[in-house]
Amino acid sequence: MTGAALQPAVYVHVPFCATRCAYCDFYSTTDEGLVDAWAEAVVREAESACAQGVRDVPTVYLGGGTPSRLDAARVAALLGRLRGALRPAPGVEVTIEANPDDVEPDLVAAWRDAGVTRVSLGVQSFDGGELALLERRHDAARARRAVDVVRGAGGLDLALDLIFAIPGSPPSAWRRTLIEALAIGPEHVSCYQLTLEPGARLAARLAATGASLPGEEAQRAAFLEAHERLGAAGFDHYEISNWARPGKRSRHNQTYWRHEPYRGLGPAAHSYDGARTRWWNSASVREYVEAIACPAGAAAAGREILTDDQLLLEQVMLGLRTADGVVAEVLGRTPGGVGAAEALVARGLLVRRGDRYVPTVRGMLVADGLPGRFW
Ligand code: SF4
């Protein structure tokens, strides 16, 4: 396991959205009345993290919600104050998630000038019908314009988020989205399989119409199409849902997969000390702001201490979703041990690479079931 001496990656949860998308069950609110109180509380939480020894942070990730809802002045002020509190390491990776609908030249210039290095653009699809079904605010033309604006600003890596396995959509729609994404030339692409979250509107709508997600074979074919097309274009498939150009992996997200420490600021944000303790903030902007405003200023609404077994299971589970895999010594500590890993090698689901076992693309397709082979 990685030691707690590493400085944590910092995640800032921006919990505001203009509207709620049909498939989403992330915590966010369309009530933007508390934006300034939220920003103040985030800075206070960062200052308190600094007082506890958090500094020289390697990455800062503004996620949401919709961070691009913050106007240029607010985002510049927030990032400036976070920089003062967290004293990022030289070469810090700073990512902002953005909805195409919000992307305008002045805003993107403000991100760049405030130290943002990557824009993660929630394109999801270049198919108008799919975007309408997902109830996204943008259409395909707006997504294309957002790409041009980010590229026009210069100095920013572009990461595209895409969604596949959309109900009622033919395979050709996914193919066209992949081809268009590749033509744009991003540094990073994430392809997420649509899931029906019970709390999201889409699940109820599909249930009412009798429609359903594409079957397993179609999902598998869409995943393999992404793997093949992105691989052929020189992208490294380094985690089940993530592809990067050489040297352009998301350093921030790798922190989670490597079980390294991270510090979450803002409502619903989770933190991990890199050893045994994980804690999380209230999933309510108001409660979060009130908790920080208390004299003690602590935002944590819950906490858990992980056992050795939980730590081992998480390490195996997360590692086997990535191209870096898991070191044999760690797998040797599971009940199934290295024997279980060799059995998966024989089935073509893992390969041994140096001191590690890493998933093949077939292994990635069944990654959720792999840890169960060790217990
Ligand atoms: S998908 Fe993103 S933009 Fe849509 S409601 Fe969820 S957090 Fe907001």
PDB file of C-alpha atoms in Angstrom, residues 58-297:
ATOM      1  CA  PRO A  58      -0.063  17.316  -6.817  1.00  0.00           C
ATOM      2  CA  THR A  59      -3.500  17.794  -8.375  1.00  0.00           C
ATOM      3  CA  VAL A  60      -6.640  19.882  -7.953  1.00  0.00           C
ATOM      4  CA  TYR A  61      -9.854  18.711  -9.606  1.00  0.00           C
ATOM      5  CA  LEU A  62     -12.976  20.863  -9.809  1.00  0.00           C
ATOM      6  CA  GLY A  63     -15.808  18.386 -10.362  1.00  0.00           C
ATOM      7  CA  GLY A  64     -19.519  18.424  -9.969  1.00  0.00           C
ATOM      8  CA  GLY A  65     -22.181  19.272 -10.396  1.00  0.00           C
ATOM      9  CA  THR A  66     -21.136  21.763 -13.023  1.00  0.00           C
ATOM     10  CA  PRO A  67     -17.977  23.745 -12.203  1.00  0.00           C
ATOM     11  CA  SER A  68     -18.395  25.693 -15.440  1.00  0.00           C
ATOM     12  CA  ARG A  69     -21.503  27.322 -13.858  1.00  0.00           C
ATOM     13  CA  LEU A  70     -19.090  29.493 -11.820  1.00  0.00           C
ATOM     14  CA  ASP A  71     -18.540  32.776 -13.617  1.00  0.00           C
ATOM     15  CA  ALA A  72     -15.049  33.944 -14.565  1.00  0.00           C
ATOM     16  CA  ALA A  73     -14.580  36.216 -11.544  1.00  0.00           C
ATOM     17  CA  ARG A  74     -15.759  33.587  -9.053  1.00  0.00           C
ATOM     18  CA  VAL A  75     -13.656  30.777 -10.469  1.00  0.00           C
ATOM     19  CA  ALA A  76     -10.544  32.974 -10.639  1.00  0.00           C
ATOM     20  CA  ALA A  77     -11.050  34.112  -7.047  1.00  0.00           C
ATOM     21  CA  LEU A  78     -11.670  30.568  -5.833  1.00  0.00           C
ATOM     22  CA  LEU A  79      -8.632  29.091  -7.571  1.00  0.00           C
ATOM     23  CA  GLY A  80      -6.455  31.982  -6.383  1.00  0.00           C
ATOM     24  CA  ARG A  81      -7.512  31.456  -2.776  1.00  0.00           C
ATOM     25  CA  LEU A  82      -7.138  27.678  -3.016  1.00  0.00           C
ATOM     26  CA  ARG A  83      -3.636  28.191  -4.374  1.00  0.00           C
ATOM     27  CA  GLY A  84      -2.834  30.337  -1.359  1.00  0.00           C
ATOM     28  CA  ALA A  85      -4.229  27.747   1.047  1.00  0.00           C
ATOM     29  CA  LEU A  86      -2.974  24.545  -0.572  1.00  0.00           C
ATOM     30  CA  ARG A  87       0.378  25.704  -1.988  1.00  0.00           C
ATOM     31  CA  PRO A  88       0.289  23.329  -4.939  1.00  0.00           C
ATOM     32  CA  ALA A  89       3.439  21.545  -6.025  1.00  0.00           C
ATOM     33  CA  PRO A  90       5.246  22.852  -9.120  1.00  0.00           C
ATOM     34  CA  GLY A  91       3.620  21.405 -12.241  1.00  0.00           C
ATOM     35  CA  VAL A  92       0.309  20.832 -10.437  1.00  0.00           C
ATOM     36  CA  GLU A  93      -2.430  19.344 -12.625  1.00  0.00           C
ATOM     37  CA  VAL A  94      -5.592  21.448 -12.330  1.00  0.00           C
ATOM     38  CA  THR A  95      -8.708  20.066 -14.022  1.00  0.00           C
ATOM     39  CA  ILE A  96     -12.105  21.675 -14.420  1.00  0.00           C
ATOM     40  CA  GLU A  97     -15.185  19.789 -15.575  1.00  0.00           C
ATOM     41  CA  ALA A  98     -17.241  21.789 -18.033  1.00  0.00           C
ATOM     42  CA  ASN A  99     -20.566  21.507 -19.782  1.00  0.00           C
ATOM     43  CA  PRO A 100     -20.348  22.557 -23.436  1.00  0.00           C
ATOM     44  CA  ASP A 101     -23.253  24.931 -22.893  1.00  0.00           C
ATOM     45  CA  ASP A 102     -21.233  27.134 -20.544  1.00  0.00           C
ATOM     46  CA  VAL A 103     -18.015  27.293 -22.544  1.00  0.00           C
ATOM     47  CA  GLU A 104     -17.279  30.842 -23.767  1.00  0.00           C
ATOM     48  CA  PRO A 105     -13.918  32.406 -24.685  1.00  0.00           C
ATOM     49  CA  ASP A 106     -13.779  34.752 -21.675  1.00  0.00           C
ATOM     50  CA  LEU A 107     -14.539  31.974 -19.223  1.00  0.00           C
ATOM     51  CA  VAL A 108     -11.972  29.585 -20.701  1.00  0.00           C
ATOM     52  CA  ALA A 109      -9.338  32.353 -20.730  1.00  0.00           C
ATOM     53  CA  ALA A 110     -10.096  32.924 -17.028  1.00  0.00           C
ATOM     54  CA  TRP A 111      -9.584  29.210 -16.297  1.00  0.00           C
ATOM     55  CA  ARG A 112      -6.259  29.206 -18.158  1.00  0.00           C
ATOM     56  CA  ASP A 113      -5.063  32.384 -16.456  1.00  0.00           C
ATOM     57  CA  ALA A 114      -6.054  30.983 -13.044  1.00  0.00           C
ATOM     58  CA  GLY A 115      -3.810  27.940 -13.532  1.00  0.00           C
ATOM     59  CA  VAL A 116      -6.207  25.357 -14.991  1.00  0.00           C
ATOM     60  CA  THR A 117      -4.258  22.833 -17.100  1.00  0.00           C
ATOM     61  CA  ARG A 118      -7.036  20.447 -18.277  1.00  0.00           C
ATOM     62  CA  VAL A 119     -10.635  20.886 -19.314  1.00  0.00           C
ATOM     63  CA  SER A 120     -12.833  17.816 -19.015  1.00  0.00           C
ATOM     64  CA  LEU A 121     -15.662  18.506 -21.418  1.00  0.00           C
ATOM     65  CA  GLY A 122     -18.937  16.649 -20.895  1.00  0.00           C
ATOM     66  CA  VAL A 123     -19.729  16.143 -24.573  1.00  0.00           C
ATOM     67  CA  GLN A 124     -21.363  12.715 -23.962  1.00  0.00           C
ATOM     68  CA  SER A 125     -22.372  12.295 -27.618  1.00  0.00           C
ATOM     69  CA  PHE A 126     -22.302  14.032 -30.987  1.00  0.00           C
ATOM     70  CA  ASP A 127     -25.769  12.643 -31.764  1.00  0.00           C
ATOM     71  CA  GLY A 128     -28.616  15.106 -31.236  1.00  0.00           C
ATOM     72  CA  GLY A 129     -31.180  12.383 -30.480  1.00  0.00           C
ATOM     73  CA  GLU A 130     -28.975  10.843 -27.802  1.00  0.00           C
ATOM     74  CA  LEU A 131     -28.308  14.225 -26.182  1.00  0.00           C
ATOM     75  CA  ALA A 132     -32.049  14.930 -26.116  1.00  0.00           C
ATOM     76  CA  LEU A 133     -32.790  11.559 -24.515  1.00  0.00           C
ATOM     77  CA  LEU A 134     -30.188  12.256 -21.824  1.00  0.00           C
ATOM     78  CA  GLU A 135     -31.733  15.734 -21.342  1.00  0.00           C
ATOM     79  CA  ARG A 136     -28.399  17.463 -21.761  1.00  0.00           C
ATOM     80  CA  ARG A 137     -28.543  21.236 -22.232  1.00  0.00           C
ATOM     81  CA  HIS A 138     -26.313  21.232 -25.308  1.00  0.00           C
ATOM     82  CA  ASP A 139     -26.686  19.877 -28.807  1.00  0.00           C
ATOM     83  CA  ALA A 140     -23.950  18.511 -31.052  1.00  0.00           C
ATOM     84  CA  ALA A 141     -23.229  21.900 -32.662  1.00  0.00           C
ATOM     85  CA  ARG A 142     -22.745  23.476 -29.224  1.00  0.00           C
ATOM     86  CA  ALA A 143     -20.357  20.656 -28.240  1.00  0.00           C
ATOM     87  CA  ARG A 144     -18.299  21.311 -31.383  1.00  0.00           C
ATOM     88  CA  ARG A 145     -18.180  25.017 -30.644  1.00  0.00           C
ATOM     89  CA  ALA A 146     -17.067  24.339 -27.054  1.00  0.00           C
ATOM     90  CA  VAL A 147     -14.198  22.217 -28.364  1.00  0.00           C
ATOM     91  CA  ASP A 148     -13.123  25.071 -30.653  1.00  0.00           C
ATOM     92  CA  VAL A 149     -13.266  27.555 -27.783  1.00  0.00           C
ATOM     93  CA  VAL A 150     -11.096  25.379 -25.503  1.00  0.00           C
ATOM     94  CA  ARG A 151      -8.583  24.790 -28.305  1.00  0.00           C
ATOM     95  CA  GLY A 152      -8.640  28.470 -29.203  1.00  0.00           C
ATOM     96  CA  ALA A 153      -7.613  29.457 -25.674  1.00  0.00           C
ATOM     97  CA  GLY A 154      -4.356  27.491 -25.990  1.00  0.00           C
ATOM     98  CA  GLY A 155      -2.355  25.873 -23.207  1.00  0.00           C
ATOM     99  CA  LEU A 156      -5.138  23.553 -22.028  1.00  0.00           C
ATOM    100  CA  ASP A 157      -5.348  19.785 -22.394  1.00  0.00           C
ATOM    101  CA  LEU A 158      -8.733  18.637 -23.625  1.00  0.00           C
ATOM    102  CA  ALA A 159     -10.442  15.579 -22.128  1.00  0.00           C
ATOM    103  CA  LEU A 160     -13.720  14.432 -23.682  1.00  0.00           C
ATOM    104  CA  ASP A 161     -16.374  12.520 -21.723  1.00  0.00           C
ATOM    105  CA  LEU A 162     -18.562  10.228 -23.821  1.00  0.00           C
ATOM    106  CA  ILE A 163     -21.438   7.869 -22.993  1.00  0.00           C
ATOM    107  CA  PHE A 164     -22.297   4.631 -24.773  1.00  0.00           C
ATOM    108  CA  ALA A 165     -25.096   2.052 -24.565  1.00  0.00           C
ATOM    109  CA  ILE A 166     -27.845   4.637 -24.915  1.00  0.00           C
ATOM    110  CA  PRO A 167     -31.304   3.039 -25.243  1.00  0.00           C
ATOM    111  CA  GLY A 168     -32.747   2.904 -28.744  1.00  0.00           C
ATOM    112  CA  SER A 169     -29.556   4.155 -30.403  1.00  0.00           C
ATOM    113  CA  PRO A 170     -27.993   2.109 -33.215  1.00  0.00           C
ATOM    114  CA  PRO A 171     -24.298   1.078 -33.040  1.00  0.00           C
ATOM    115  CA  SER A 172     -23.639   3.514 -35.894  1.00  0.00           C
ATOM    116  CA  ALA A 173     -24.417   6.475 -33.589  1.00  0.00           C
ATOM    117  CA  TRP A 174     -21.686   5.408 -31.148  1.00  0.00           C
ATOM    118  CA  ARG A 175     -19.292   4.828 -34.032  1.00  0.00           C
ATOM    119  CA  ARG A 176     -19.931   8.335 -35.376  1.00  0.00           C
ATOM    120  CA  THR A 177     -19.389   9.845 -31.924  1.00  0.00           C
ATOM    121  CA  LEU A 178     -16.056   8.021 -31.566  1.00  0.00           C
ATOM    122  CA  ILE A 179     -14.935   9.036 -35.057  1.00  0.00           C
ATOM    123  CA  GLU A 180     -15.814  12.671 -34.425  1.00  0.00           C
ATOM    124  CA  ALA A 181     -14.127  12.621 -31.004  1.00  0.00           C
ATOM    125  CA  LEU A 182     -10.944  11.259 -32.555  1.00  0.00           C
ATOM    126  CA  ALA A 183     -11.044  13.830 -35.344  1.00  0.00           C
ATOM    127  CA  ILE A 184     -10.979  16.562 -32.688  1.00  0.00           C
ATOM    128  CA  GLY A 185      -7.653  15.228 -31.385  1.00  0.00           C
ATOM    129  CA  PRO A 186      -8.188  15.337 -27.601  1.00  0.00           C
ATOM    130  CA  GLU A 187      -5.456  14.414 -25.132  1.00  0.00           C
ATOM    131  CA  HIS A 188      -7.808  12.197 -23.136  1.00  0.00           C
ATOM    132  CA  VAL A 189     -11.104  10.370 -23.674  1.00  0.00           C
ATOM    133  CA  SER A 190     -13.419   8.795 -21.101  1.00  0.00           C
ATOM    134  CA  CYS A 191     -16.133   6.425 -22.320  1.00  0.00           C
ATOM    135  CA  TYR A 192     -18.749   5.556 -19.732  1.00  0.00           C
ATOM    136  CA  GLN A 193     -21.414   2.928 -20.148  1.00  0.00           C
ATOM    137  CA  LEU A 194     -24.818   4.395 -19.363  1.00  0.00           C
ATOM    138  CA  THR A 195     -26.290   2.932 -16.201  1.00  0.00           C
ATOM    139  CA  LEU A 196     -29.829   3.367 -14.985  1.00  0.00           C
ATOM    140  CA  GLU A 197     -29.578   4.873 -11.523  1.00  0.00           C
ATOM    141  CA  PRO A 198     -32.770   4.136  -9.594  1.00  0.00           C
ATOM    142  CA  GLY A 199     -33.085   7.756  -8.450  1.00  0.00           C
ATOM    143  CA  ALA A 200     -32.671   9.262 -11.936  1.00  0.00           C
ATOM    144  CA  ARG A 201     -35.581  10.285 -14.187  1.00  0.00           C
ATOM    145  CA  LEU A 202     -34.367   8.206 -17.110  1.00  0.00           C
ATOM    146  CA  ALA A 203     -34.957   4.944 -15.233  1.00  0.00           C
ATOM    147  CA  ALA A 204     -38.593   5.866 -14.554  1.00  0.00           C
ATOM    148  CA  ARG A 205     -39.114   7.083 -18.129  1.00  0.00           C
ATOM    149  CA  LEU A 206     -37.753   3.882 -19.662  1.00  0.00           C
ATOM    150  CA  ALA A 207     -39.751   1.757 -17.241  1.00  0.00           C
ATOM    151  CA  ALA A 208     -42.913   3.649 -18.231  1.00  0.00           C
ATOM    152  CA  THR A 209     -42.313   3.112 -21.952  1.00  0.00           C
ATOM    153  CA  GLY A 210     -41.087  -0.465 -21.644  1.00  0.00           C
ATOM    154  CA  ALA A 211     -37.723   0.519 -23.193  1.00  0.00           C
ATOM    155  CA  SER A 212     -34.481  -0.790 -21.748  1.00  0.00           C
ATOM    156  CA  LEU A 213     -30.729  -0.505 -22.003  1.00  0.00           C
ATOM    157  CA  PRO A 214     -29.047  -2.332 -24.887  1.00  0.00           C
ATOM    158  CA  GLY A 215     -28.289  -5.977 -24.122  1.00  0.00           C
ATOM    159  CA  GLU A 216     -24.970  -7.312 -22.883  1.00  0.00           C
ATOM    160  CA  GLU A 217     -23.727  -8.209 -26.352  1.00  0.00           C
ATOM    161  CA  ALA A 218     -24.376  -4.676 -27.652  1.00  0.00           C
ATOM    162  CA  GLN A 219     -22.693  -3.135 -24.606  1.00  0.00           C
ATOM    163  CA  ARG A 220     -19.697  -5.381 -25.084  1.00  0.00           C
ATOM    164  CA  ALA A 221     -19.479  -4.501 -28.791  1.00  0.00           C
ATOM    165  CA  ALA A 222     -19.607  -0.771 -28.018  1.00  0.00           C
ATOM    166  CA  PHE A 223     -16.837  -1.103 -25.430  1.00  0.00           C
ATOM    167  CA  LEU A 224     -14.660  -3.100 -27.835  1.00  0.00           C
ATOM    168  CA  GLU A 225     -15.281  -0.570 -30.590  1.00  0.00           C
ATOM    169  CA  ALA A 226     -13.950   2.173 -28.301  1.00  0.00           C
ATOM    170  CA  HIS A 227     -10.980   0.022 -27.284  1.00  0.00           C
ATOM    171  CA  GLU A 228     -10.074  -0.707 -30.887  1.00  0.00           C
ATOM    172  CA  ARG A 229     -10.635   2.729 -32.398  1.00  0.00           C
ATOM    173  CA  LEU A 230      -8.910   4.645 -29.622  1.00  0.00           C
ATOM    174  CA  GLY A 231      -6.080   2.109 -29.453  1.00  0.00           C
ATOM    175  CA  ALA A 232      -5.530   2.363 -33.211  1.00  0.00           C
ATOM    176  CA  ALA A 233      -5.330   6.158 -32.832  1.00  0.00           C
ATOM    177  CA  GLY A 234      -2.481   5.829 -30.302  1.00  0.00           C
ATOM    178  CA  PHE A 235      -4.438   6.126 -27.054  1.00  0.00           C
ATOM    179  CA  ASP A 236      -3.373   4.130 -24.016  1.00  0.00           C
ATOM    180  CA  HIS A 237      -6.363   2.284 -22.482  1.00  0.00           C
ATOM    181  CA  TYR A 238      -5.174   2.763 -18.915  1.00  0.00           C
ATOM    182  CA  GLU A 239      -8.397   2.224 -16.981  1.00  0.00           C
ATOM    183  CA  ILE A 240     -11.625   0.528 -18.001  1.00  0.00           C
ATOM    184  CA  SER A 241     -13.317   3.819 -18.932  1.00  0.00           C
ATOM    185  CA  ASN A 242     -10.259   5.961 -19.693  1.00  0.00           C
ATOM    186  CA  TRP A 243      -7.875   6.416 -22.590  1.00  0.00           C
ATOM    187  CA  ALA A 244      -4.976   8.881 -22.836  1.00  0.00           C
ATOM    188  CA  ARG A 245      -2.353  10.020 -25.260  1.00  0.00           C
ATOM    189  CA  PRO A 246       1.167   9.139 -24.018  1.00  0.00           C
ATOM    190  CA  GLY A 247       1.942  11.233 -20.924  1.00  0.00           C
ATOM    191  CA  LYS A 248      -1.636  12.532 -20.674  1.00  0.00           C
ATOM    192  CA  ARG A 249      -3.229  10.195 -18.146  1.00  0.00           C
ATOM    193  CA  SER A 250      -5.322  11.932 -15.506  1.00  0.00           C
ATOM    194  CA  ARG A 251      -2.907  12.138 -12.587  1.00  0.00           C
ATOM    195  CA  HIS A 252      -5.792  13.040 -10.319  1.00  0.00           C
ATOM    196  CA  ASN A 253      -7.942  10.002 -11.095  1.00  0.00           C
ATOM    197  CA  GLN A 254      -4.958   7.673 -10.864  1.00  0.00           C
ATOM    198  CA  THR A 255      -4.728   8.678  -7.221  1.00  0.00           C
ATOM    199  CA  TYR A 256      -8.062   6.957  -6.545  1.00  0.00           C
ATOM    200  CA  TRP A 257      -7.179   3.841  -8.489  1.00  0.00           C
ATOM    201  CA  ARG A 258      -3.780   3.556  -6.779  1.00  0.00           C
ATOM    202  CA  HIS A 259      -5.356   3.918  -3.368  1.00  0.00           C
ATOM    203  CA  GLU A 260      -3.337   7.035  -2.645  1.00  0.00           C
ATOM    204  CA  PRO A 261      -4.565   9.845  -0.365  1.00  0.00           C
ATOM    205  CA  TYR A 262      -7.089  12.384  -1.545  1.00  0.00           C
ATOM    206  CA  ARG A 263      -8.834  15.282   0.139  1.00  0.00           C
ATOM    207  CA  GLY A 264     -12.356  16.232  -0.903  1.00  0.00           C
ATOM    208  CA  LEU A 265     -13.585  19.764  -0.288  1.00  0.00           C
ATOM    209  CA  GLY A 266     -17.246  20.755  -0.540  1.00  0.00           C
ATOM    210  CA  PRO A 267     -20.577  19.013   0.046  1.00  0.00           C
ATOM    211  CA  ALA A 268     -20.691  15.248  -0.525  1.00  0.00           C
ATOM    212  CA  ALA A 269     -16.902  15.168  -1.067  1.00  0.00           C
ATOM    213  CA  HIS A 270     -15.016  12.138   0.252  1.00  0.00           C
ATOM    214  CA  SER A 271     -11.485  12.053   1.653  1.00  0.00           C
ATOM    215  CA  TYR A 272      -8.994   9.264   2.324  1.00  0.00           C
ATOM    216  CA  ASP A 273      -5.820   9.579   4.364  1.00  0.00           C
ATOM    217  CA  GLY A 274      -3.905   6.952   2.362  1.00  0.00           C
ATOM    218  CA  ALA A 275      -3.822   4.646   5.402  1.00  0.00           C
ATOM    219  CA  ARG A 276      -7.061   3.480   7.018  1.00  0.00           C
ATOM    220  CA  THR A 277      -9.433   6.401   7.384  1.00  0.00           C
ATOM    221  CA  ARG A 278     -12.051   7.662   4.974  1.00  0.00           C
ATOM    222  CA  TRP A 279     -14.509  10.466   5.718  1.00  0.00           C
ATOM    223  CA  TRP A 280     -17.121  12.463   3.874  1.00  0.00           C
ATOM    224  CA  ASN A 281     -18.981  15.735   4.035  1.00  0.00           C
ATOM    225  CA  SER A 282     -22.717  16.273   4.242  1.00  0.00           C
ATOM    226  CA  ALA A 283     -24.478  15.919   0.884  1.00  0.00           C
ATOM    227  CA  SER A 284     -26.303  19.220   1.387  1.00  0.00           C
ATOM    228  CA  VAL A 285     -24.871  22.626   0.521  1.00  0.00           C
ATOM    229  CA  ARG A 286     -26.682  24.241   3.433  1.00  0.00           C
ATOM    230  CA  GLU A 287     -25.570  21.671   6.002  1.00  0.00           C
ATOM    231  CA  TYR A 288     -22.025  21.820   4.675  1.00  0.00           C
ATOM    232  CA  VAL A 289     -21.864  25.609   4.855  1.00  0.00           C
ATOM    233  CA  GLU A 290     -23.331  25.577   8.374  1.00  0.00           C
ATOM    234  CA  ALA A 291     -20.884  22.878   9.547  1.00  0.00           C
ATOM    235  CA  ILE A 292     -17.887  24.890   8.306  1.00  0.00           C
ATOM    236  CA  ALA A 293     -19.236  28.070   9.875  1.00  0.00           C
ATOM    237  CA  CYS A 294     -19.187  26.452  13.349  1.00  0.00           C
ATOM    238  CA  PRO A 295     -16.259  27.558  15.509  1.00  0.00           C
ATOM    239  CA  ALA A 296     -14.605  24.122  15.186  1.00  0.00           C
ATOM    240  CA  GLY A 297     -15.140  24.349  11.401  1.00  0.00           C
TER     241      GLY A 297
END
